[in-house]
Structure formats: C-alpha cells, structure tokens
Short mmCIF file of C-alpha atoms in Angstrom, two decimals:
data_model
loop_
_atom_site.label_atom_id
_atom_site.label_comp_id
_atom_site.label_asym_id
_atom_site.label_seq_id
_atom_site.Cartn_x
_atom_site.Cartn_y
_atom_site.Cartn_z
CA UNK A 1 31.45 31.98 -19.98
CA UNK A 2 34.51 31.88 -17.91
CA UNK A 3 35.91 34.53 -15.75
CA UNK A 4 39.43 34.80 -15.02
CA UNK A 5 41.09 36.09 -11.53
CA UNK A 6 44.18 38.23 -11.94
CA UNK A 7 47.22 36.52 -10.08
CA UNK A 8 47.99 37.95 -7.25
CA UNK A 9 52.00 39.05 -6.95
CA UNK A 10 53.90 36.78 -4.89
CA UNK A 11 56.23 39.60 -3.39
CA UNK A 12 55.61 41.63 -0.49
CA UNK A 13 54.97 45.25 -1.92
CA UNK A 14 55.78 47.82 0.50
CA UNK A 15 53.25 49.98 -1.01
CA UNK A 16 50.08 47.75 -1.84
CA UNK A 17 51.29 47.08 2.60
CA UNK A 18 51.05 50.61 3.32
CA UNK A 19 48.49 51.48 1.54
CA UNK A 20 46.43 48.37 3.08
CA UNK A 21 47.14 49.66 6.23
CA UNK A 22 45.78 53.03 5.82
CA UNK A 23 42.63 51.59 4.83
CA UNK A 24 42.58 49.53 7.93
CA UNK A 25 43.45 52.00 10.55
CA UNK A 26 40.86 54.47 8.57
CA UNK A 27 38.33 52.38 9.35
CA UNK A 28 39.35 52.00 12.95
CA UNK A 29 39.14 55.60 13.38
CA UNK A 30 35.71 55.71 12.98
CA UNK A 31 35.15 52.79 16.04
CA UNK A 32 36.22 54.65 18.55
CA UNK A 33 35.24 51.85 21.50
CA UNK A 34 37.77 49.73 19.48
CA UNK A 35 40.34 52.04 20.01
CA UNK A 36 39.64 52.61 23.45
CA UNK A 37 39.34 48.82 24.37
CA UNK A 38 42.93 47.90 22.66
CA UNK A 39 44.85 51.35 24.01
CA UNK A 40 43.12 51.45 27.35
CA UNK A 41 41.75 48.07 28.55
CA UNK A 42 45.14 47.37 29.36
CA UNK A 43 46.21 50.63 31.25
CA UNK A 44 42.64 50.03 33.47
CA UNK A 45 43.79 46.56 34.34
CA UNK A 46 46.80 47.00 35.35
CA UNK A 47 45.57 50.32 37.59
CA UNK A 48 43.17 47.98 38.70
CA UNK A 49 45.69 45.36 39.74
CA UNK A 50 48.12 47.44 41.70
CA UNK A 51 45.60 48.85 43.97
CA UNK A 52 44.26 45.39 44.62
CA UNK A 53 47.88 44.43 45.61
CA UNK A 54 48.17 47.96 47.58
CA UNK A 55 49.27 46.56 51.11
CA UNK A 56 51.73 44.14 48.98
CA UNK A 57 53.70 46.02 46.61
CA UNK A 58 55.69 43.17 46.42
CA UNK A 59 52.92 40.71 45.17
CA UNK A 60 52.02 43.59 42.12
CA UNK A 61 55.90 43.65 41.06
CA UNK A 62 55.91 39.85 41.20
CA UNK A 63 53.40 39.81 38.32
CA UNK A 64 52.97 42.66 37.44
CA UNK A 65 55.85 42.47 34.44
CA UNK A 66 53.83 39.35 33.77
CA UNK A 67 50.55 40.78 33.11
CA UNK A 68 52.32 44.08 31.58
CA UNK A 69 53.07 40.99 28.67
CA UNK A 70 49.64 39.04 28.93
CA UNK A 71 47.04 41.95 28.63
CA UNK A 72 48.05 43.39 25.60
CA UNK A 73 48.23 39.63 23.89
CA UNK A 74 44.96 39.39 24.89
CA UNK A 75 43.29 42.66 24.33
CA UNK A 76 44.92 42.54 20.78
CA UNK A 77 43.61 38.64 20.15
CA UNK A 78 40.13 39.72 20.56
CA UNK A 79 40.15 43.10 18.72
CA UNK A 80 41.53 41.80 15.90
CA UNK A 81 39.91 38.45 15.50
CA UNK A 82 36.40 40.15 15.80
CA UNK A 83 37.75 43.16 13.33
CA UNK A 84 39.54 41.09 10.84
CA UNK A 85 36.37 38.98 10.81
CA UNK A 86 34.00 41.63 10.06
CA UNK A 87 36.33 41.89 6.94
CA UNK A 88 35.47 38.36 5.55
CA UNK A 89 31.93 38.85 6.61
CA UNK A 90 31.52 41.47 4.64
CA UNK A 91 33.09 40.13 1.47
CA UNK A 92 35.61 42.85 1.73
CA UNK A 93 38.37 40.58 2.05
CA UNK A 94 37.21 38.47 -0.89
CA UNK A 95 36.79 41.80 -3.11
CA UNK A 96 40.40 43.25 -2.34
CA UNK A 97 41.64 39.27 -3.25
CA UNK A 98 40.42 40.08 -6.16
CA UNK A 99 42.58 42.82 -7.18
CA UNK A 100 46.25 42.41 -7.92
CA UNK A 101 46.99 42.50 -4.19
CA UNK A 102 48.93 39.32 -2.74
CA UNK A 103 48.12 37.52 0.33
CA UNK A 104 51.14 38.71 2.08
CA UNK A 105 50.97 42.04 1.01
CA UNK A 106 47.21 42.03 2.71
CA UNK A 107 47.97 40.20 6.00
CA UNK A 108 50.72 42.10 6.63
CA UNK A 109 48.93 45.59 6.02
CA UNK A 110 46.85 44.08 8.98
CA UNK A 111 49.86 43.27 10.73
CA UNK A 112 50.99 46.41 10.13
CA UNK A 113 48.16 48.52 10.77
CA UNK A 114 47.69 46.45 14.41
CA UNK A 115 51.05 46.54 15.28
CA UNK A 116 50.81 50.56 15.07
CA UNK A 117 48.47 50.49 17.78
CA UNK A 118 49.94 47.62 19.75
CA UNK A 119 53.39 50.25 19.98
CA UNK A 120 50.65 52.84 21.38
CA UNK A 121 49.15 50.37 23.92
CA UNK A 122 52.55 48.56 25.18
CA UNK A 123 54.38 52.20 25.14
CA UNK A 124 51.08 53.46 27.32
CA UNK A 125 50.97 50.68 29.37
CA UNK A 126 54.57 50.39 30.24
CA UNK A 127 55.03 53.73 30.64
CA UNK A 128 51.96 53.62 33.67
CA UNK A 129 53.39 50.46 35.18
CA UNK A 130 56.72 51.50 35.89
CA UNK A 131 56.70 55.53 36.11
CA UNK A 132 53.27 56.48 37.72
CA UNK A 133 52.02 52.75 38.93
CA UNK A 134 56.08 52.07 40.81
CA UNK A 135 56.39 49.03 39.34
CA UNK A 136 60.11 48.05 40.42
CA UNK A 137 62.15 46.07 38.17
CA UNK A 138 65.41 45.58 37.60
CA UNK A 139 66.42 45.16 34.24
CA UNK A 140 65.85 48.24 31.68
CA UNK A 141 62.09 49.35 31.14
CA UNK A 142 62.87 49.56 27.57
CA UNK A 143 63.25 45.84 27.77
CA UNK A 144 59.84 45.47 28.86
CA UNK A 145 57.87 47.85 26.11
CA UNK A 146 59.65 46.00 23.74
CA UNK A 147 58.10 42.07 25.15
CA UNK A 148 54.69 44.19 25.94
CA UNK A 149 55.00 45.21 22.18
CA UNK A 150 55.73 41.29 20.98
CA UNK A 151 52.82 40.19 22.79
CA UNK A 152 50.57 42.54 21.07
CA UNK A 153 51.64 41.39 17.97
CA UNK A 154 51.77 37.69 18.78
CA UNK A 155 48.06 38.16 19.91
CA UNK A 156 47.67 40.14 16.65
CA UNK A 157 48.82 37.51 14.40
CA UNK A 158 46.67 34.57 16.55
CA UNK A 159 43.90 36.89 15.87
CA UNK A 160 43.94 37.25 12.36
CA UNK A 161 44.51 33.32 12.19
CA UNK A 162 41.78 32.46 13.92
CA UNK A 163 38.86 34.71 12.24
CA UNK A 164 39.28 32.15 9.57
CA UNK A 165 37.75 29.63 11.49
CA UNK A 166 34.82 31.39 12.97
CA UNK A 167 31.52 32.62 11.02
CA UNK A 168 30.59 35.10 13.25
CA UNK A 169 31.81 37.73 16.13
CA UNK A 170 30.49 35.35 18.82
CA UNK A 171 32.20 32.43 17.74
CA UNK A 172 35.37 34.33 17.27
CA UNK A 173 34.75 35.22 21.09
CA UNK A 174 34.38 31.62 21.55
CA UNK A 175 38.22 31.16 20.56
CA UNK A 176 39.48 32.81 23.41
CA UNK A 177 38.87 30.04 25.70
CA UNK A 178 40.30 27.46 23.23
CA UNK A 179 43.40 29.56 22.55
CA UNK A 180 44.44 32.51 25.43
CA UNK A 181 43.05 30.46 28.29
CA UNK A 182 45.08 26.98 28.08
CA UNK A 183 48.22 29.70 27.73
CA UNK A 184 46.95 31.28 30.48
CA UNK A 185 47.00 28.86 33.30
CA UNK A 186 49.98 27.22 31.82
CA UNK A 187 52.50 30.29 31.16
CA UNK A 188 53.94 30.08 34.71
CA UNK A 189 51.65 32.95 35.91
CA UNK A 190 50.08 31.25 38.93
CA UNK A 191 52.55 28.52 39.49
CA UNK A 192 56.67 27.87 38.10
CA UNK A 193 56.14 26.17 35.30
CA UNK A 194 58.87 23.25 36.31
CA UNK A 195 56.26 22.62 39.31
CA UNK A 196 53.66 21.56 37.34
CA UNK A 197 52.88 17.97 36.32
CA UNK A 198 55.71 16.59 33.61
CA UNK A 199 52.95 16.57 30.93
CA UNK A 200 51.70 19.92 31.61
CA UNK A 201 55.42 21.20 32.00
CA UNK A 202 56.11 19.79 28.51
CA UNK A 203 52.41 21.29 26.76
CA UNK A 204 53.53 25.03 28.12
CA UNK A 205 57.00 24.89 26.43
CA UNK A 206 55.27 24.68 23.16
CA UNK A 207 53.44 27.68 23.78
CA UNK A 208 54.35 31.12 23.11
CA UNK A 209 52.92 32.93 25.97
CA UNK A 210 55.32 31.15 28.47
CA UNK A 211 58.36 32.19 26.74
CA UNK A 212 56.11 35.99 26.78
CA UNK A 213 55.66 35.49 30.61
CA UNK A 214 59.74 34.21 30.76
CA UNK A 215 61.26 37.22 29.34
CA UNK A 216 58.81 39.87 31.57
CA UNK A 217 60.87 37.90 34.41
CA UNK A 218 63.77 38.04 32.65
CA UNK A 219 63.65 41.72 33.00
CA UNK A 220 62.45 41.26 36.51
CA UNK A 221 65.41 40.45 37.73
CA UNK A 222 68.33 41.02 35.71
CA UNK A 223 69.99 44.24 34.90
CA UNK A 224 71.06 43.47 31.50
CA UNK A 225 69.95 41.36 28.94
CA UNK A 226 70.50 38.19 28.86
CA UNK A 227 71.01 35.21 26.67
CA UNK A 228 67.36 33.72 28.63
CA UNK A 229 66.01 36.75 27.36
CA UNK A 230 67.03 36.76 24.24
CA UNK A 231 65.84 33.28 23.47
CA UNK A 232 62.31 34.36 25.01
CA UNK A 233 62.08 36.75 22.98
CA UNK A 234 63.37 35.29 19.84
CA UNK A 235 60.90 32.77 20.47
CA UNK A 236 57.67 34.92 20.53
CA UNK A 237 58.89 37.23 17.73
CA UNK A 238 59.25 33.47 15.25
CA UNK A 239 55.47 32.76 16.89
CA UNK A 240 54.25 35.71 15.86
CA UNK A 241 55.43 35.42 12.19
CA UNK A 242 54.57 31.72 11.76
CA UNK A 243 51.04 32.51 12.71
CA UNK A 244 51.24 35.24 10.54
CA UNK A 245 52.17 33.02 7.66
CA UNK A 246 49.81 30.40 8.51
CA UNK A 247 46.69 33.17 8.49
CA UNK A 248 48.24 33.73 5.16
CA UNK A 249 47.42 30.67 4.02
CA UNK A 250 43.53 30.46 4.89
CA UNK A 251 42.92 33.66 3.16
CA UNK A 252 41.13 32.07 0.04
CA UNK A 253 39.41 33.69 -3.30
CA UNK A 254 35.51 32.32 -4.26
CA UNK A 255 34.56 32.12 -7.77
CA UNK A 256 30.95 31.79 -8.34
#
C-alpha cells in the first residue's frame, strides 16, 4: 500500500504565512523566559555595559552602536535555533509538511513571527541606548533601530538554518561557537578590521556581522546616510534572506 504526500504550493501564500505565524508566536506566549531572554537580554547588557564604561563615556559610545547591532543577532540566533528545533523534535514540523503548506510559506511564518519580536527588542534596545543610557551618535537614531532590527533577523534566519543540523537543544547551543563567535572576534569590534592579518582581513569581509558592525559606525559618525551605509546594510538584509532560503531547503518530509 502506498501513501501519497500532497504537493506542497510553490508560492508564498500570505495567508498559510500569517496564519503560521500566529501559531508560532502563540506558542511563545506561553514561554514567557523566552520572551524575556530575546526582549530583555539585550536591554540588561547594554545597561550593564555603560556603567562598566561609566568614567569613559567615550569608550561606551565607541562600541556601544556596535553592540546595540551584535546583541540582538545573538540573542535572536540562540532563541530561535533552540525554538525552531523543538519544532523538528517534536515532529511538528514534519506534520505541518504534510499539509498543503509550502516550505516558504512555513519558514517565512517563522521569519515572520521572529522578526515581530526582533522590531520589539531593537526598538527597546535602541530606544535605552540613546534616550535614557546617552549614547551619543551622530547620524539619525532611526538609522540605528533599523541595523539593530537587521541583525535580529540575520541572527533569526542563521538560527532557523542551523537547527537543521543539530539533534538536540545542547548541540544547537554548541553552534554558537562555530557560527557567532568567529564573527565575533573578526567583525572589527576589538580591532579595525584592515589591521588584522591579510587572511583574517579577507575571512571577515565574507561575513555578515562585519558589514552589521560597519553600518552601527556608519551611523556613528555621519549625519546622513551614506552610500557606506547603504551597502552595509544592503549587505546584511541579502544575508539574511539567503540564509533564509538556504533553511528552506533542509526542511525535508519523512515517509515511513
């Protein structure tokens, strides 16, 4: 006896997206330590950090508008990786596959459901950096909720790519080191990137978080946008969706 599995539609659907969504931030609403470690972790960092810097000022708006970009990328990698692998887990992924519900129309309901929070956590974050925490900066602060906000979702997106690859919450902790930390030390945080070694140089202008870490600068020091900026952002907004396509791509339907 055969069984058949219903194709799914190759079309984004905005309302098999939506409706995906719901379901996922339903779900989150009853995890309220999830909540609180995406929206706030953040915020308590960044609190944390300016107070450490209090007899330098300076020293917290040098990289400060760095880590305003970096915390929610990683806050939002981790949540989601460990939540989006719970999913497949569970089966839960592999039971909505079965319905008439495409792959895109399922990772971007994830998308979409963590990008609502990411706007919460950039806008709260932002909003304490440069209003209550005196971050100075030059440029527009509107310029940096929206590069807070495209981290979140970049970490999002490298989230939900790399849950395919881990069989349980601890090894999906165990990416962190493999993927954030190498971006990390290598995103011009600690050092100008065009001081580093030549092959080092070359490795962090492949990866996304230095273009993150480029535009926070950007807006550091410039009063309007510019064409750097642009580009830097540009750059981690394409990330974002090729990761997005490529955790697409490992979502996979079992037959028995």
């Amino acid at each position: 006896m055969s069984t058949t599995t219903p194709a799914p539609a190759r079309a984004l659907n905005a309302s098999r997206t939506t409706a995906t969504a719901a379901r996922v931030l339903r779900q989150l609403r009853h995890d309220p330590r999830t909540i609180a470690l995406m929206v706030l972790i953040p915020c308590v960092m960044l609190f944390l950090l300016r107070y450490v810097f209090d007899g330098s000022a300076r020293t917290f708006d040098s990289i400060g508008a760095s880590l305003l970009g970096i915390f929610p990328l990683i806050t939002m990698f981790l949540v989601t990786s460990i939540a989006t692998l719970r999913e497949r887990t569970s089966g839960t992924l592999e039971r909505l596959l079965a319905m008439p519900l495409g792959k895109g129309d399922l990772i971007a309901g994830y998308a979409l459901a963590f990008g609502t929070l990411a706007i919460i956590q950039s806008a709260l974050a932002t909003g304490l950096a440069v209003w209550f925490l005196g971050l100075d900066v030059t440029g527009s602060p509107w310029l940096l909720l929206l590069v807070a906000l495209l981290d979140a979702l970049l970490g999002t997106a490298l989230g939900l790519f790399v849950s395919a690859f881990a069989a349980s919450e601890f090894q999906a902790v165990q990416f962190m080191p493999a993927v954030i930390f190498p971006q990390l030390l290598l995103c011009g945080l600690f050092t100008p990137r065009d001081n580093m070694h030549p092959v080092l140089e070359a490795i962090s202008d492949v990866l996304p978080m230095s273009y993150a870490v480029d535009g926070m600068n950007e807006v550091l020091k410039h009063t309007n946008m510019t064409a750097a900026f642009v580009r830097d952002t540009a750059i981690v907004a394409g990330c974002a969706l090729l990761v997005l396509t490529l955790g697409a791509a490992t979502l996979k339907r079992r037959t028995a």
